[in-house]
Coordinates of C-alpha atoms and ligand atoms in Angstrom, one line a residue:
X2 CA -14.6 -30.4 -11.8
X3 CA -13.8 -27.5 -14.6
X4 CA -13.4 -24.9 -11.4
X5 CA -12.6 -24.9 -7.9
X6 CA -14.5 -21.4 -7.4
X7 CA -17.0 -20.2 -9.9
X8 CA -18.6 -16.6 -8.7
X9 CA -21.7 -15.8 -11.1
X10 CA -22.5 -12.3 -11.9
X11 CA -20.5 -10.2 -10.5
X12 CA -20.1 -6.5 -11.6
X13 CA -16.9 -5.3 -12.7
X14 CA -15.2 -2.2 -10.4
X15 CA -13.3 -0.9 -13.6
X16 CA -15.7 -1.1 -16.6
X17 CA -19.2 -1.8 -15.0
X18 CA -19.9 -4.8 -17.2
X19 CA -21.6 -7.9 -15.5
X20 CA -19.3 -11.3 -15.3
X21 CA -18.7 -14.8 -14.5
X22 CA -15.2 -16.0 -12.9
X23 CA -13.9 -19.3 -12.8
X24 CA -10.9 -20.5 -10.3
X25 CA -8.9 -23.6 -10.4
X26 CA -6.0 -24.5 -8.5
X27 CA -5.7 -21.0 -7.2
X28 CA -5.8 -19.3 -10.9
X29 CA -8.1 -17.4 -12.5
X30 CA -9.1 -20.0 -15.6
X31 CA -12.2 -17.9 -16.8
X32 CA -13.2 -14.7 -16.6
X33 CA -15.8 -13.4 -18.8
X34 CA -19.2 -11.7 -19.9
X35 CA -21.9 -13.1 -17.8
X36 CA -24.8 -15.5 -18.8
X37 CA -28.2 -15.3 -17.9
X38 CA -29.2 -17.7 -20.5
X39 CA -29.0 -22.1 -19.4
X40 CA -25.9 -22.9 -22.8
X41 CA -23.5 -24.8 -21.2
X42 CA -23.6 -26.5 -17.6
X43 CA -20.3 -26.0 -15.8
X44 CA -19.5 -27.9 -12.9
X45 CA -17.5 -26.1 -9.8
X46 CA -16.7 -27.1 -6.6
X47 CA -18.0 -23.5 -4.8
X48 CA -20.5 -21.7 -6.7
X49 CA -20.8 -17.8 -5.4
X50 CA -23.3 -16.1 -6.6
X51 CA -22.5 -11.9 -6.6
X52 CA -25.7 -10.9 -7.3
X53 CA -24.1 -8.2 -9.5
X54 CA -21.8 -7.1 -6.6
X55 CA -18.5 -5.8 -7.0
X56 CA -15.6 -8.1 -7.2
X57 CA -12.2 -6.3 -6.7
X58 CA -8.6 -7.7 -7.4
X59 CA -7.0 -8.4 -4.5
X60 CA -5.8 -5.1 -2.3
X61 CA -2.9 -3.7 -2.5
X62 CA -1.1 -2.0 1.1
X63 CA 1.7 -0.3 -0.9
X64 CA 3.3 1.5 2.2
X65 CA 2.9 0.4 6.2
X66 CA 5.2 -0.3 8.9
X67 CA 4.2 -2.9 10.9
X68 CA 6.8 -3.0 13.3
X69 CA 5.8 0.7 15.2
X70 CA 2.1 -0.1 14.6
X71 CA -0.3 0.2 18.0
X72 CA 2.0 2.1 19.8
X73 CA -0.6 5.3 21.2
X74 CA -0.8 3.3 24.7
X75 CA 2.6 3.4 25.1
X76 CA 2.6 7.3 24.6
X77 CA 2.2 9.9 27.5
X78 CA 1.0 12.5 24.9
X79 CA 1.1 13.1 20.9
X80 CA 3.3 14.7 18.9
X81 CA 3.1 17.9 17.8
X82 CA 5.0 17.6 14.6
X83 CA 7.1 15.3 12.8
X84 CA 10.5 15.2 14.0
X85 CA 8.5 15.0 17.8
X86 CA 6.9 12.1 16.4
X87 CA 10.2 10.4 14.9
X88 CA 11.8 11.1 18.3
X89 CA 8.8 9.7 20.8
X90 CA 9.0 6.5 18.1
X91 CA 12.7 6.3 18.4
X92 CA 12.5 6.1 22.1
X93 CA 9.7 3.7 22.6
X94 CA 11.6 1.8 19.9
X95 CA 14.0 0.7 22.5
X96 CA 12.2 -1.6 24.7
X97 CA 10.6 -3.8 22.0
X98 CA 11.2 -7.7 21.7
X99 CA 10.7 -10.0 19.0
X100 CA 7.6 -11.6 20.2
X101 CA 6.0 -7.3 21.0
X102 CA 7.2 -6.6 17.2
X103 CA 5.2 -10.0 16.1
X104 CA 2.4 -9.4 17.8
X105 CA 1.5 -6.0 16.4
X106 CA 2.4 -6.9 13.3
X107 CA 0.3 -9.7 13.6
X108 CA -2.6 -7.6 14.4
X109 CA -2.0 -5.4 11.4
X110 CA -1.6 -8.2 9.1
X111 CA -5.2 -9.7 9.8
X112 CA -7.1 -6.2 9.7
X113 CA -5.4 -6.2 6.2
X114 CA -6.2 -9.2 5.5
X115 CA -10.1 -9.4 6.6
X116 CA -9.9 -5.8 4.3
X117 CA -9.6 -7.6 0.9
X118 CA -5.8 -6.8 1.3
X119 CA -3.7 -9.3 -0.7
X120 CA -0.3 -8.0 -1.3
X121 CA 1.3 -5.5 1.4
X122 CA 4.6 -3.8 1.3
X123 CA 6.3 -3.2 4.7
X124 CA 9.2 -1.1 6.0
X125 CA 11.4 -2.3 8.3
X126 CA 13.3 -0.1 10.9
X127 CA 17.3 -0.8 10.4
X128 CA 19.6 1.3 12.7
X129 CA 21.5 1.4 15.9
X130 CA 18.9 1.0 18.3
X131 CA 16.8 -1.6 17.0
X132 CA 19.6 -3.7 15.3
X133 CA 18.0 -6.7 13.2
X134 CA 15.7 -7.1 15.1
X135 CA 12.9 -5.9 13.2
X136 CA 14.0 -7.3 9.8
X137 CA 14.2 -11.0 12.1
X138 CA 10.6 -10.4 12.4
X139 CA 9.6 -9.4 9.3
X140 CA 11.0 -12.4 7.7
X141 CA 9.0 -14.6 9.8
X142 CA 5.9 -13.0 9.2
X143 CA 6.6 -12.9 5.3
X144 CA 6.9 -16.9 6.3
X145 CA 4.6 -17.1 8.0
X146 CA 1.5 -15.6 6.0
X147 CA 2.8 -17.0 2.4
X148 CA 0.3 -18.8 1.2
X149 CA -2.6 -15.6 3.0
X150 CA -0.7 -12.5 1.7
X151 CA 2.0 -11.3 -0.5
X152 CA 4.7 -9.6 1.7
X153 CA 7.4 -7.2 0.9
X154 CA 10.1 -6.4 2.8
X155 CA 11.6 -2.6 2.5
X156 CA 14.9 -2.1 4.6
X157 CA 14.5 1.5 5.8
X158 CA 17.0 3.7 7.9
X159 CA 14.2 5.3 9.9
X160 CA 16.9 7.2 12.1
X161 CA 19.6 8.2 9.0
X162 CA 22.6 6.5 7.7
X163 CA 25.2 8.6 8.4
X164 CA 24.1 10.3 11.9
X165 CA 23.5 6.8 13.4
X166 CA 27.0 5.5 13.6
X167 CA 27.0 1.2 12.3
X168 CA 23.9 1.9 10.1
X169 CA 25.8 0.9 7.2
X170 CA 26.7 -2.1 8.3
X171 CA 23.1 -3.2 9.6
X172 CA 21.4 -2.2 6.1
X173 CA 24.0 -3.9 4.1
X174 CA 23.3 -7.1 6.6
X175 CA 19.4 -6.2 6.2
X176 CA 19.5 -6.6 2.9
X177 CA 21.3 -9.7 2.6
X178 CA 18.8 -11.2 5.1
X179 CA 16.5 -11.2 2.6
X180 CA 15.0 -7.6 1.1
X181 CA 12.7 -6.9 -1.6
X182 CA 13.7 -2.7 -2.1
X183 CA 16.1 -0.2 0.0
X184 CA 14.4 2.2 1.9
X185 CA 15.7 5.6 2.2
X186 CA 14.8 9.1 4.4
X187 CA 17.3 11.7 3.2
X188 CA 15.0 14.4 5.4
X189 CA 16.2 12.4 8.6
X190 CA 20.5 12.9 7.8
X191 CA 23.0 15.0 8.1
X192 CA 23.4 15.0 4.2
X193 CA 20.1 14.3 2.1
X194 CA 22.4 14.2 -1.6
X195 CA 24.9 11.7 0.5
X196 CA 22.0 9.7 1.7
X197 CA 20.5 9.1 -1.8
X198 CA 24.0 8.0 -3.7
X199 CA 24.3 5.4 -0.9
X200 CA 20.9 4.5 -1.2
X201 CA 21.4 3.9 -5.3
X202 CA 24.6 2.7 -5.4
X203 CA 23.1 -0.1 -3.2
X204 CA 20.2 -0.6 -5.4
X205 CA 22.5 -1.0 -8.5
X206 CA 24.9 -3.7 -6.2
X207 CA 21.5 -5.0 -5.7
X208 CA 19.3 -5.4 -8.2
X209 CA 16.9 -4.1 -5.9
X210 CA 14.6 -1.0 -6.6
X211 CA 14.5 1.6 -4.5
X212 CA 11.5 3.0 -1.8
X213 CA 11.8 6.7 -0.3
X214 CA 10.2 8.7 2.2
X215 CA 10.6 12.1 0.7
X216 CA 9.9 16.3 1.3
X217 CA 7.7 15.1 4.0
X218 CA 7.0 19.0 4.9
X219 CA 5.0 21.7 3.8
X220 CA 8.1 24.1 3.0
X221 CA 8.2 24.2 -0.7
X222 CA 12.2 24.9 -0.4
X223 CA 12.1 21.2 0.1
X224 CA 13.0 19.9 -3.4
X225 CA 15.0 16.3 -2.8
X226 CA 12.7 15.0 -5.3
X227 CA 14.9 16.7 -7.8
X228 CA 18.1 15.0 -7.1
X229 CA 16.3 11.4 -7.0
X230 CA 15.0 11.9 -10.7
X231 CA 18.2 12.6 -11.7
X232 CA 19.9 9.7 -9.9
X233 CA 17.1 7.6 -11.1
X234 CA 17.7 8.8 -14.3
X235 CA 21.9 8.3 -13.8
X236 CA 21.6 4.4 -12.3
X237 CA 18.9 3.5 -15.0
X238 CA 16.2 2.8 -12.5
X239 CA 13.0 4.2 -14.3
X240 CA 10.2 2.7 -13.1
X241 CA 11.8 0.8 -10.0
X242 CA 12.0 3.8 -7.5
X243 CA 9.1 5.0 -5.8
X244 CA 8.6 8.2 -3.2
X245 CA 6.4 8.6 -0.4
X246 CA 4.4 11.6 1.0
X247 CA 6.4 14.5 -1.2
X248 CA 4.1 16.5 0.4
X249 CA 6.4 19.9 -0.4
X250 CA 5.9 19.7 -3.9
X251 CA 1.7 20.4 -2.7
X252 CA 2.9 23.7 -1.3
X253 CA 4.9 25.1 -4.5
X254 CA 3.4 27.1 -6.7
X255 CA 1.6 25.0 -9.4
X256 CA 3.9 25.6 -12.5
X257 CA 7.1 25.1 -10.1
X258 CA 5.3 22.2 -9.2
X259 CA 4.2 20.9 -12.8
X260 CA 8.1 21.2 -14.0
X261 CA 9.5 18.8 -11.0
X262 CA 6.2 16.4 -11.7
X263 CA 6.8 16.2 -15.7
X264 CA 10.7 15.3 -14.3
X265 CA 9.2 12.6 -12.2
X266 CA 7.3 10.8 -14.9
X267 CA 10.0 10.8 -17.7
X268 CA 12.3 9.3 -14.8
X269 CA 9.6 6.8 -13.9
X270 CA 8.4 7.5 -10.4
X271 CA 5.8 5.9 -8.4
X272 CA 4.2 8.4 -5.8
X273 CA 2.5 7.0 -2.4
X274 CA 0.9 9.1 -1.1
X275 CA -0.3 8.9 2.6
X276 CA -2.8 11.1 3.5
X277 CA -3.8 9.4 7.1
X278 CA -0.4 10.9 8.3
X279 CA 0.5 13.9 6.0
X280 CA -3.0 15.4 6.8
X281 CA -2.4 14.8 10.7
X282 CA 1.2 16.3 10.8
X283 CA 1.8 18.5 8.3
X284 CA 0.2 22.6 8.2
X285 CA 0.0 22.5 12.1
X286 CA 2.9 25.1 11.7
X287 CA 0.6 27.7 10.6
X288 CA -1.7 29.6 12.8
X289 CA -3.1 31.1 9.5
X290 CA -4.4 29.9 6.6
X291 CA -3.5 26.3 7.4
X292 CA -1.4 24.7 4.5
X293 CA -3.3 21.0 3.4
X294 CA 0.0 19.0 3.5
X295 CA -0.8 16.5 0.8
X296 CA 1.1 16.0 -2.3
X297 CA -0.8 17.4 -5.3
X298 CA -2.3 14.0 -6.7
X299 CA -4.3 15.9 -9.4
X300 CA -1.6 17.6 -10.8
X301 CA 1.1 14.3 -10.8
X302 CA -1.4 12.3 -12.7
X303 CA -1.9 15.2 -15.5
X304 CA 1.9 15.0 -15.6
X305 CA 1.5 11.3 -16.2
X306 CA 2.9 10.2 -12.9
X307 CA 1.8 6.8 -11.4
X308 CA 0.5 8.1 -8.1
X309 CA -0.9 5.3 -5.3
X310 CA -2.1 5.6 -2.0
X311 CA -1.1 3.7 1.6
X312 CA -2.3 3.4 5.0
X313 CA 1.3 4.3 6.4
X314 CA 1.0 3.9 10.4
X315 CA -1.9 2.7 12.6
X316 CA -2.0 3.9 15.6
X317 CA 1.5 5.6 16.8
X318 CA 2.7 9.2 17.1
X319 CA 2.8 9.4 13.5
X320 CA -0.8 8.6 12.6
X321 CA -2.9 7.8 15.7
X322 CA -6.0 6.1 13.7
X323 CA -6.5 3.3 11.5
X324 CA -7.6 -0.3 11.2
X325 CA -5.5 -1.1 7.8
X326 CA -8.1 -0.7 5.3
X327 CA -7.5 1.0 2.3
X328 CA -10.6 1.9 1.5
X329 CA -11.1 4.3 4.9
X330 CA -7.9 5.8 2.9
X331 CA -9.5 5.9 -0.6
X332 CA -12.3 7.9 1.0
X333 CA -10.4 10.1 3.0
X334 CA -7.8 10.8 0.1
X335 CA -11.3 11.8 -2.0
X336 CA -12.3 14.2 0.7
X337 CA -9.3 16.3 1.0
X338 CA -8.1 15.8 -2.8
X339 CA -10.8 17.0 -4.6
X340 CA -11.8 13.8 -5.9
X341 CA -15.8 13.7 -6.4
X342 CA -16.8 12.3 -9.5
X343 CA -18.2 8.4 -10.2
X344 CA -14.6 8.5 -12.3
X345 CA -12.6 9.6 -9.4
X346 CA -14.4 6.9 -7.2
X347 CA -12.8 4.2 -10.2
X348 CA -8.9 6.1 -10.1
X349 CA -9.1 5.5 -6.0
X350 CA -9.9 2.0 -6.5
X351 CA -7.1 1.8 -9.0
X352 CA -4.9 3.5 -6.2
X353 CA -5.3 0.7 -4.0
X354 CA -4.8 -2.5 -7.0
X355 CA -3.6 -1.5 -10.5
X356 CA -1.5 1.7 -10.0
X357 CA -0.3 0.7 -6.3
X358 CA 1.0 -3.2 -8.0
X359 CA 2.7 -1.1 -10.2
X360 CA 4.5 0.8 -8.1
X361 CA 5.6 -2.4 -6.1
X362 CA 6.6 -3.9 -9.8
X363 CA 4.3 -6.6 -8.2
X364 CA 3.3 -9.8 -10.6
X365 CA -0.6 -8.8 -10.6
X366 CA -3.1 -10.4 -12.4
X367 CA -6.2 -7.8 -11.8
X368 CA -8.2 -10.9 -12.4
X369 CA -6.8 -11.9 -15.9
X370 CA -7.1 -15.0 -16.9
X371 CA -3.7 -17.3 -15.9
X372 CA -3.1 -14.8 -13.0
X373 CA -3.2 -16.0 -9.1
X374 CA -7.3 -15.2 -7.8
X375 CA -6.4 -12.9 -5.4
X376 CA -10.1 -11.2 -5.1
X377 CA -12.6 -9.9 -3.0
X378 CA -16.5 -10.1 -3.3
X379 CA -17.7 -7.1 -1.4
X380 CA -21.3 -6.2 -0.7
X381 CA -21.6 -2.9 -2.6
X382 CA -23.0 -3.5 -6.3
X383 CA -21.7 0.0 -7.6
X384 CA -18.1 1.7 -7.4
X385 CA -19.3 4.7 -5.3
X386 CA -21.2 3.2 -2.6
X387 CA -17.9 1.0 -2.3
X388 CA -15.8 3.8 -1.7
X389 CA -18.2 6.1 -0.1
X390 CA -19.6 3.8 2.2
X391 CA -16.4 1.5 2.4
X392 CA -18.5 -1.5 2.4
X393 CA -17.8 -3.9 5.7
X394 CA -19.5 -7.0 3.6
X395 CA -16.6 -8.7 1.7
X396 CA -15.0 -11.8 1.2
X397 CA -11.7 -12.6 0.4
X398 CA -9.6 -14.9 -1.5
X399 CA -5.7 -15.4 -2.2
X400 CA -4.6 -18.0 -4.8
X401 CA -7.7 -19.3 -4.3
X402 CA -8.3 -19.7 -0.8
X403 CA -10.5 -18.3 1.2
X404 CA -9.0 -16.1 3.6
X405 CA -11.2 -13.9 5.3
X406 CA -14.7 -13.4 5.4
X407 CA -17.1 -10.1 7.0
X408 CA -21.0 -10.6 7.4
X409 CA -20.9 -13.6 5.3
X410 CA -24.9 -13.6 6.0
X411 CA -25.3 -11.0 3.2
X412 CA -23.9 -13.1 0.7
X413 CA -25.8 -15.7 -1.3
X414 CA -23.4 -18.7 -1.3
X415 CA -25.0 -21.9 -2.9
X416 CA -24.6 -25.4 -1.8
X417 CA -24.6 -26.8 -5.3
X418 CA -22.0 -27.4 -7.6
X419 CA -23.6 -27.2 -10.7
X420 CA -23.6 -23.3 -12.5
X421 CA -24.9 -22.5 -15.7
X422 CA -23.0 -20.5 -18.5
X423 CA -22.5 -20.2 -22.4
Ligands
LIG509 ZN1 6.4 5.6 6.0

């Protein structure tokens, strides 16, 4: 057989041309313009025929935390602002077992998954309370789901390093355990500059790139994001450090704001930004005049900032909705960033695969030839109905196996072997 997989006219998210893809052996072997005409016969084991549907490159989840996921039954009430969320967390957080952190993990895992989601970066609470425990997990399930999904593991100091005595200790274990970046919250510390150079000088031990949660507020006073370009700058990390929410800088005046962004891109950074949660918890301060809370995408990409988006939390104090696809956060991230157009609906998708692999420094193919197929067929044919509508229909596929599949019955999958291309 010359392909395992061949999937016949299918339209192209990015550029809107119609083509043909061949798999074989779980790589992408051809991928070009499509044929209408009877040239060449080419035999394949599958033959798909997309009907001029969209076929994406594999999802990318570039910022959840599986291990407090599905928590809202567990709460009495929810939180009225962030640091009442990271306390109701931290004392749930106490009575969880390996097999209650699996099992919700799980749960997120195969949402993702039946999403189109292919490579998924998690964080993993490391601190007193919790121990290893969480990290334990994670490994198995990064095990576990090899050959389904590409799993990273961030080692993350949910409650601070140096106000939760032994946290050290447990992140510098953490890490050796097996991590992919070191996680870092210098808003949840006693000293947000001492929480970064022990965070960097870790990474450079390492090897490892660095993953923050950062200015998580709508106080534009808040302006960590400074120090981290410069140590990013200092410990030669460009392009291996990325921050999360920086929802601050979205309050500051637009030139204060434009100075810190242009910063940002000559240091490299990767923004992920998280609108399920920053939306939900920040502005609730003001009984006036409500601030938005969301970093100002817009203005970091004119700055030439890689910015990406993630689903953060399901369900828990933090972000009470969510079923792990990225595209209900592509559409909500449209809404409430001013992002309209048929060209805005193509820069979300890129949020969610190009830009979001390369914040993660991932190996990603986007459906090159001699990279892993890691692809979905959906069932919208153009990019805005995808986004807008967040299709349901898809089917998905990870080094060439089929992984997941929604409402298969829309799709016309033929029984024989035998395509037709030049
Ligand atoms: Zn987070």
């Amino acid at each position: 057989m010359d392909y395992d997989i061949w999937v016949s006219g299918y339209t192209d998210p990015f550029t809107g041309e119609l083509r043909d893809l061949g798999v074989k052996d779980g790589i992408i072997t051809y991928n070009g313009r499509f044929y209408d005409g009877v040239k060449h016969t080419v035999r394949a084991k599958e033959t798909v025929t997309a009907a001029g549907r969209l076929v994406l490159p594999g999802l990318v989840e570039s910022h959840i935390h599986l291990d407090k996921a599905f928590l809202t039954q567990r709460m009495s009430r929810e939180a009225d602002s962030l640091s009442d969320a990271i306390g109701m967390t931290a004392a749930l957080k106490k009575d969880y077992t390996f097999e209650d952190i699996m099992r919700r993990s799980v749960a997120v895992i195969e949402r993702s998954m039946q999403a189109g989601v292919t490579h998924l970066r998690c964080q993993v609470e490391v601190d007193p309370i919790i121990g290893l425990l969480s990290m334990e997990a994670a490994l198995q399930l990064k095990e576990l789901y090899r050959s389904l999904m590409t799993i990273q593991l961030v080692v993350f100091p949910q409650e601070g390093i140096f106000q939760q005595e032994g946290t050290e200790e447990l992140m510098r274990q953490a890490v050796a355990m097996g991590a992919d970046a070191i996680g870092g919250i210098p808003y949840n510390d006693t000293d947000a500059r001492e929480h970064l150079e022990w965070i960097f000088k870790l990474a450079e031990e390492t090897g490892l790139p660095v993953d923050l949660h950062v200015d998580f507020s709508d106080d534009p006073s808040h302006r960590t994001i400074v120090d981290i370009a410069d140590l990013t700058i200092a410990y030669g990390l460009q392009g291996r450090v990325t921050v999360a929410h920086l929802t601050s800088l979205g309050s500051m005046e637009s030139d204060d704001a434009r100075v810190i962004a242009s910063k940002m891109a000559a240091a490299g950074i990767h923004v992920i930004t998280l609108p399920a949660t920053d939306l939900y918890l920040n502005g609730r301060g003001d009984s006036y005049k409500p601030r938005r809370g969301l970093t100002p995408v817009r203005l970091l990409l004119e700055e030439g900032v890689n910015v990406c988006f993630g689903s953060n939390n399901i369900r828990n104090a933090f972000t009470p909705f969510g079923k792990g696809d990225p595209l209900d956060i592509a559409l909500l991230l449209g809404q409430t960033a001013y992002m309209g157009t048929r060209a805005d609906a193509v820069l979300l998708l890129e949020m969610c695969t190009t830009r979001a692999a390369r914040a993660l420094n991932l190996e990603y193919g986007a459906l090159a030839c001699g990279s892993a197929a890691d692809f979905l067929l959906t069932g919208a044919s153009d990019i805005c109905d995808l986004i807008y509508d967040r299709t349901p229909e898809r089917i998905v596929w990870k080094n060439g196996l089929r992984t997941a599949e929604t409402a298969l019955n829309k799709f016309v999958i033929s029984p024989e072997p035998i395509v037709r291309r030049a």
